Short mmCIF file of C-alpha atoms in Angstrom, two decimals:
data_model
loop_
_atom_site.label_atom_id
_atom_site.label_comp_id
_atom_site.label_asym_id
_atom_site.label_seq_id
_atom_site.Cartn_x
_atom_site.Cartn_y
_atom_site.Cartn_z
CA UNK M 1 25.23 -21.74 53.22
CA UNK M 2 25.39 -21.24 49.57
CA UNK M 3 22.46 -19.88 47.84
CA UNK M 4 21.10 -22.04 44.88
CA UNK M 5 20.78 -20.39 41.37
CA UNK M 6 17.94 -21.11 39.11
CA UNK M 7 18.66 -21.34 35.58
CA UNK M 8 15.79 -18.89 34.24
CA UNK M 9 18.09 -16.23 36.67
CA UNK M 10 20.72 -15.63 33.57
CA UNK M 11 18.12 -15.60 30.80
CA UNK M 12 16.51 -12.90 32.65
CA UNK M 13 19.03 -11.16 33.20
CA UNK M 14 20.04 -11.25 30.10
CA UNK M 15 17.05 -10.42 28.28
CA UNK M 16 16.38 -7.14 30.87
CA UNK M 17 19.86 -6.42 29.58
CA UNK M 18 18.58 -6.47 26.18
CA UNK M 19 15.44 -4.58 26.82
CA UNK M 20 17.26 -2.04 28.70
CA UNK M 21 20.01 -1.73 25.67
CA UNK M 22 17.15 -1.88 23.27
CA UNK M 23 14.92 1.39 24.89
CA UNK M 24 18.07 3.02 25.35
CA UNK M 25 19.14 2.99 22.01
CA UNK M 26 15.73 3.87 20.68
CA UNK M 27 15.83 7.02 22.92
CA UNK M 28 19.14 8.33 21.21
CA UNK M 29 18.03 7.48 17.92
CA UNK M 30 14.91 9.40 18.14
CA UNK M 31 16.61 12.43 19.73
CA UNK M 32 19.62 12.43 16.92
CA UNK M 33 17.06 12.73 13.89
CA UNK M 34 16.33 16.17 13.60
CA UNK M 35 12.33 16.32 13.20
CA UNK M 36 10.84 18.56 10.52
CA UNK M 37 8.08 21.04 11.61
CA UNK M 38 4.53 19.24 11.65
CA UNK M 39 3.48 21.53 8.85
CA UNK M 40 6.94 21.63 6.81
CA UNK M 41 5.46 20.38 3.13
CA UNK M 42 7.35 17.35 1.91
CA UNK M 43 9.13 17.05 -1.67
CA UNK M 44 9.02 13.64 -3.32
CA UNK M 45 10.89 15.02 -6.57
CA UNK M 46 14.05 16.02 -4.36
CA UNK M 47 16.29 12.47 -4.29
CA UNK M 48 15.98 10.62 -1.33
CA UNK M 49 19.19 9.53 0.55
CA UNK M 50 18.67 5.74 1.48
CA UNK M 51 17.41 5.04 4.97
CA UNK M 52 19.90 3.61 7.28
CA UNK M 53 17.30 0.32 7.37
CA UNK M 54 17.52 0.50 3.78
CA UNK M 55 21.19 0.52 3.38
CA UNK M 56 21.41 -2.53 5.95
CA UNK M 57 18.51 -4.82 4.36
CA UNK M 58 19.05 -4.04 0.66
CA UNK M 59 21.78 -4.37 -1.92
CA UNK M 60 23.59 -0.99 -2.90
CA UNK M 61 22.81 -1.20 -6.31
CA UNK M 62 19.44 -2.79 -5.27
CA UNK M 63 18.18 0.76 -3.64
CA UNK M 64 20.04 2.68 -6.32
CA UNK M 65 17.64 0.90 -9.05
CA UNK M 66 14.73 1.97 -6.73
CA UNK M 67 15.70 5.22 -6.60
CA UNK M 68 15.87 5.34 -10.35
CA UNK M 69 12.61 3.93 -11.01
CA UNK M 70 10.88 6.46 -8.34
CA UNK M 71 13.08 9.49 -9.90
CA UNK M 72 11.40 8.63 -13.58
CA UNK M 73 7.83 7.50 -12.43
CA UNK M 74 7.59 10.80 -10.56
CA UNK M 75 9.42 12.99 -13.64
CA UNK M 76 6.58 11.09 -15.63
CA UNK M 77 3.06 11.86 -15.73
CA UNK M 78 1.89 8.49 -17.54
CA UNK M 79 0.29 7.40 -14.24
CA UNK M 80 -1.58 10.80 -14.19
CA UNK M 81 -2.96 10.09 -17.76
CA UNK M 82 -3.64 5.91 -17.23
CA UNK M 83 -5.78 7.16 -14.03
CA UNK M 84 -7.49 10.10 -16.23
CA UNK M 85 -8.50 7.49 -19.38
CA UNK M 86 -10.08 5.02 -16.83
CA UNK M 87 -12.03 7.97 -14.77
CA UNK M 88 -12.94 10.02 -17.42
CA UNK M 89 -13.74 7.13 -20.23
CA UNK M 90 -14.83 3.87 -18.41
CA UNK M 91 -16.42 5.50 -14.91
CA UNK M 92 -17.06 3.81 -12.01
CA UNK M 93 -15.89 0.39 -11.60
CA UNK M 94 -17.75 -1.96 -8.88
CA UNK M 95 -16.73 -5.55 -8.68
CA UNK M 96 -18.32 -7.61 -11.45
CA UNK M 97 -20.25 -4.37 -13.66
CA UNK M 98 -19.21 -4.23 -17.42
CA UNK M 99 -17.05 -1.14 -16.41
CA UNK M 100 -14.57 -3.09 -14.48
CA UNK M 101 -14.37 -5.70 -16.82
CA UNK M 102 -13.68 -2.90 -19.53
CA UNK M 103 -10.92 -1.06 -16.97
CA UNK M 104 -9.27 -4.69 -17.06
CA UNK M 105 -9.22 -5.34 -20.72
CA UNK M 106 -8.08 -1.39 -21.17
CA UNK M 107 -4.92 -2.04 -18.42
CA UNK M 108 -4.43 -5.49 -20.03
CA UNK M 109 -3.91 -4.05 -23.37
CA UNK M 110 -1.93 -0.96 -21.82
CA UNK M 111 0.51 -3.27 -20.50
CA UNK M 112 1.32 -5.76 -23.61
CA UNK M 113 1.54 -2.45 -25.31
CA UNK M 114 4.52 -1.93 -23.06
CA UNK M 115 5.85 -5.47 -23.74
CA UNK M 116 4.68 -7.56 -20.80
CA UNK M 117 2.69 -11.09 -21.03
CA UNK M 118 -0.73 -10.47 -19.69
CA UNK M 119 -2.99 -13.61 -18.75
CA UNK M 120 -5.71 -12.73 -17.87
CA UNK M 121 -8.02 -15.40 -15.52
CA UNK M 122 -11.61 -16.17 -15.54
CA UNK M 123 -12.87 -14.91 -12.08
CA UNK M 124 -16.29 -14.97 -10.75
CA UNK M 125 -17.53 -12.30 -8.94
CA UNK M 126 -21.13 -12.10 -7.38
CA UNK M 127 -23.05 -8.88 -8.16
CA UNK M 128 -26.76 -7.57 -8.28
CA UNK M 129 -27.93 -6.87 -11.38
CA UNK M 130 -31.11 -4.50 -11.30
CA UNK M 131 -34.34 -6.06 -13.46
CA UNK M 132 -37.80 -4.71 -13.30
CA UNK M 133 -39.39 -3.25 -10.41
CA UNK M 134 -42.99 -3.60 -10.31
CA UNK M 135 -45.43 -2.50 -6.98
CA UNK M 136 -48.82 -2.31 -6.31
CA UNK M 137 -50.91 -0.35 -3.65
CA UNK M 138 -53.36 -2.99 -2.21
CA UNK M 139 -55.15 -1.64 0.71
CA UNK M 140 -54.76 2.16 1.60
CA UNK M 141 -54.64 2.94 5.35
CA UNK M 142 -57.48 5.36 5.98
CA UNK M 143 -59.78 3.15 3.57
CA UNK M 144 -60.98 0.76 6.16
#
Protein backbone atom coordinates (compact mmCIF):
# COMPACT_ATOMS: atom_id res chain seq x y z
CA UNK A 1 0.00 0.00 0.00
CA UNK A 2 1.40 3.30 -0.87
CA UNK A 3 1.12 6.04 1.55
CA UNK A 4 -0.57 9.30 0.21
CA UNK A 5 1.38 12.65 0.46
CA UNK A 6 -0.29 15.84 1.31
CA UNK A 7 0.87 18.80 -0.39
CA UNK A 8 1.36 21.16 2.81
CA UNK A 9 4.12 18.02 3.66
CA UNK A 10 6.95 19.85 1.30
CA UNK A 11 6.13 23.41 2.32
CA UNK A 12 6.73 22.34 5.74
CA UNK A 13 9.42 20.85 5.28
CA UNK A 14 10.76 23.29 3.60
CA UNK A 15 10.06 26.14 5.69
CA UNK A 16 11.48 24.03 9.06
CA UNK A 17 14.44 23.84 6.72
CA UNK A 18 14.51 27.48 6.56
CA UNK A 19 13.89 28.12 10.18
CA UNK A 20 16.43 25.67 11.13
CA UNK A 21 19.09 27.39 8.51
CA UNK A 22 17.87 30.72 9.70
CA UNK A 23 18.60 30.09 13.87
CA UNK A 24 21.60 28.43 12.87
CA UNK A 25 23.08 31.09 11.11
CA UNK A 26 22.05 33.65 13.67
CA UNK A 27 23.92 31.54 16.32
CA UNK A 28 27.33 31.82 14.36
CA UNK A 29 26.87 35.28 13.60
CA UNK A 30 26.39 36.30 17.09
CA UNK A 31 29.30 34.17 18.35
CA UNK A 32 31.83 35.57 15.41
CA UNK A 33 31.30 39.37 16.50
CA UNK A 34 33.54 39.92 19.17
CA UNK A 35 31.36 41.86 21.94
CA UNK A 36 32.85 44.90 23.64
CA UNK A 37 32.80 44.97 27.51
CA UNK A 38 29.30 46.34 28.82
CA UNK A 39 31.12 49.32 30.21
CA UNK A 40 33.79 49.84 27.26
CA UNK A 41 32.90 53.81 26.39
CA UNK A 42 32.05 54.19 22.73
CA UNK A 43 33.80 56.79 20.23
CA UNK A 44 31.57 58.35 17.60
CA UNK A 45 34.57 60.61 16.23
CA UNK A 46 36.66 57.33 15.33
CA UNK A 47 35.29 56.39 11.47
CA UNK A 48 32.94 53.79 11.36
CA UNK A 49 33.56 50.80 8.97
CA UNK A 50 30.14 50.16 7.13
CA UNK A 51 27.96 47.44 8.60
CA UNK A 52 27.78 44.35 6.61
CA UNK A 53 23.71 45.28 6.31
CA UNK A 54 24.89 48.50 5.20
CA UNK A 55 27.21 47.43 2.54
CA UNK A 56 24.37 44.98 1.16
CA UNK A 57 21.30 47.57 1.22
CA UNK A 58 23.17 50.77 0.25
CA UNK A 59 25.21 52.07 -2.63
CA UNK A 60 29.11 52.27 -1.98
CA UNK A 61 29.35 55.71 -2.59
CA UNK A 62 25.86 56.07 -0.97
CA UNK A 63 27.37 55.06 2.71
CA UNK A 64 30.63 56.80 1.87
CA UNK A 65 28.54 60.25 1.57
CA UNK A 66 27.02 59.26 4.99
CA UNK A 67 30.04 58.75 6.47
CA UNK A 68 31.18 62.14 5.32
CA UNK A 69 28.33 64.03 6.48
CA UNK A 70 28.53 62.24 10.13
CA UNK A 71 32.55 62.82 10.10
CA UNK A 72 31.82 66.86 9.62
CA UNK A 73 28.53 67.20 11.71
CA UNK A 74 30.41 65.58 14.59
CA UNK A 75 33.96 67.69 13.83
CA UNK A 76 31.33 70.64 13.98
CA UNK A 77 29.83 72.11 16.91
CA UNK A 78 27.03 74.23 14.99
CA UNK A 79 24.40 71.82 16.38
CA UNK A 80 25.84 72.51 19.91
CA UNK A 81 25.39 76.33 19.36
CA UNK A 82 21.68 76.12 17.26
CA UNK A 83 20.52 74.01 20.51
CA UNK A 84 22.29 76.70 22.98
CA UNK A 85 20.51 79.99 21.04
CA UNK A 86 17.04 78.27 21.29
CA UNK A 87 17.58 77.14 25.19
CA UNK A 88 19.26 79.93 26.37
CA UNK A 89 17.32 82.83 24.21
CA UNK A 90 13.72 81.59 23.39
CA UNK A 91 13.11 78.99 26.59
CA UNK A 92 10.70 76.58 26.80
CA UNK A 93 8.70 75.75 23.88
CA UNK A 94 5.11 73.97 24.45
CA UNK A 95 2.96 73.38 21.46
CA UNK A 96 1.14 76.55 20.40
CA UNK A 97 3.01 79.34 23.20
CA UNK A 98 4.70 82.39 21.45
CA UNK A 99 8.08 80.62 22.27
CA UNK A 100 7.60 77.87 19.83
CA UNK A 101 6.34 79.95 17.30
CA UNK A 102 9.57 82.17 17.84
CA UNK A 103 11.96 78.74 17.87
CA UNK A 104 10.22 78.17 14.32
CA UNK A 105 10.69 81.52 12.78
CA UNK A 106 14.49 81.49 14.43
CA UNK A 107 15.19 77.72 12.62
CA UNK A 108 13.28 79.01 9.55
CA UNK A 109 15.54 81.87 9.14
CA UNK A 110 18.67 79.67 10.22
CA UNK A 111 18.05 77.51 7.40
CA UNK A 112 17.44 80.05 4.30
CA UNK A 113 20.51 81.53 5.79
CA UNK A 114 22.12 78.28 4.72
CA UNK A 115 20.41 78.39 1.29
CA UNK A 116 17.37 76.15 1.62
CA UNK A 117 13.56 77.14 0.63
CA UNK A 118 11.64 77.25 3.82
CA UNK A 119 7.65 77.27 3.63
CA UNK A 120 6.47 77.53 6.36
CA UNK A 121 2.45 76.27 6.93
CA UNK A 122 -0.27 77.70 8.92
CA UNK A 123 -0.96 75.00 11.65
CA UNK A 124 -3.40 75.12 14.40
CA UNK A 125 -2.58 73.95 17.54
CA UNK A 126 -4.99 73.92 20.65
CA UNK A 127 -3.50 75.39 23.85
CA UNK A 128 -4.70 76.95 27.26
CA UNK A 129 -4.08 80.26 27.61
CA UNK A 130 -4.21 81.43 31.40
CA UNK A 131 -6.77 84.69 31.99
CA UNK A 132 -7.87 85.89 35.33
CA UNK A 133 -8.45 83.86 38.25
CA UNK A 134 -10.90 85.18 40.57
CA UNK A 135 -12.38 83.07 43.98
CA UNK A 136 -14.44 83.78 46.66
CA UNK A 137 -14.89 82.15 50.19
CA UNK A 138 -18.73 81.79 50.60
CA UNK A 139 -19.53 79.80 53.60
CA UNK A 140 -16.64 78.83 56.07
CA UNK A 141 -16.93 75.34 57.61
CA UNK A 142 -16.96 75.86 61.36
CA UNK A 143 -19.40 78.98 60.81
CA UNK A 144 -22.59 77.07 60.85
Amino acid sequence: MTRRHSRSEPIFNSGLTLLIALLASTAIAQNAQPKPPANAPVNFMAPQPASASEQANFPAQLVEELGAIKEAALADDYAYREVTHLTENIGPRLAGSAQAKAAVEYVAGELRQLGLEVHLDEVKVPHWVRGAETAELTEHVNSR
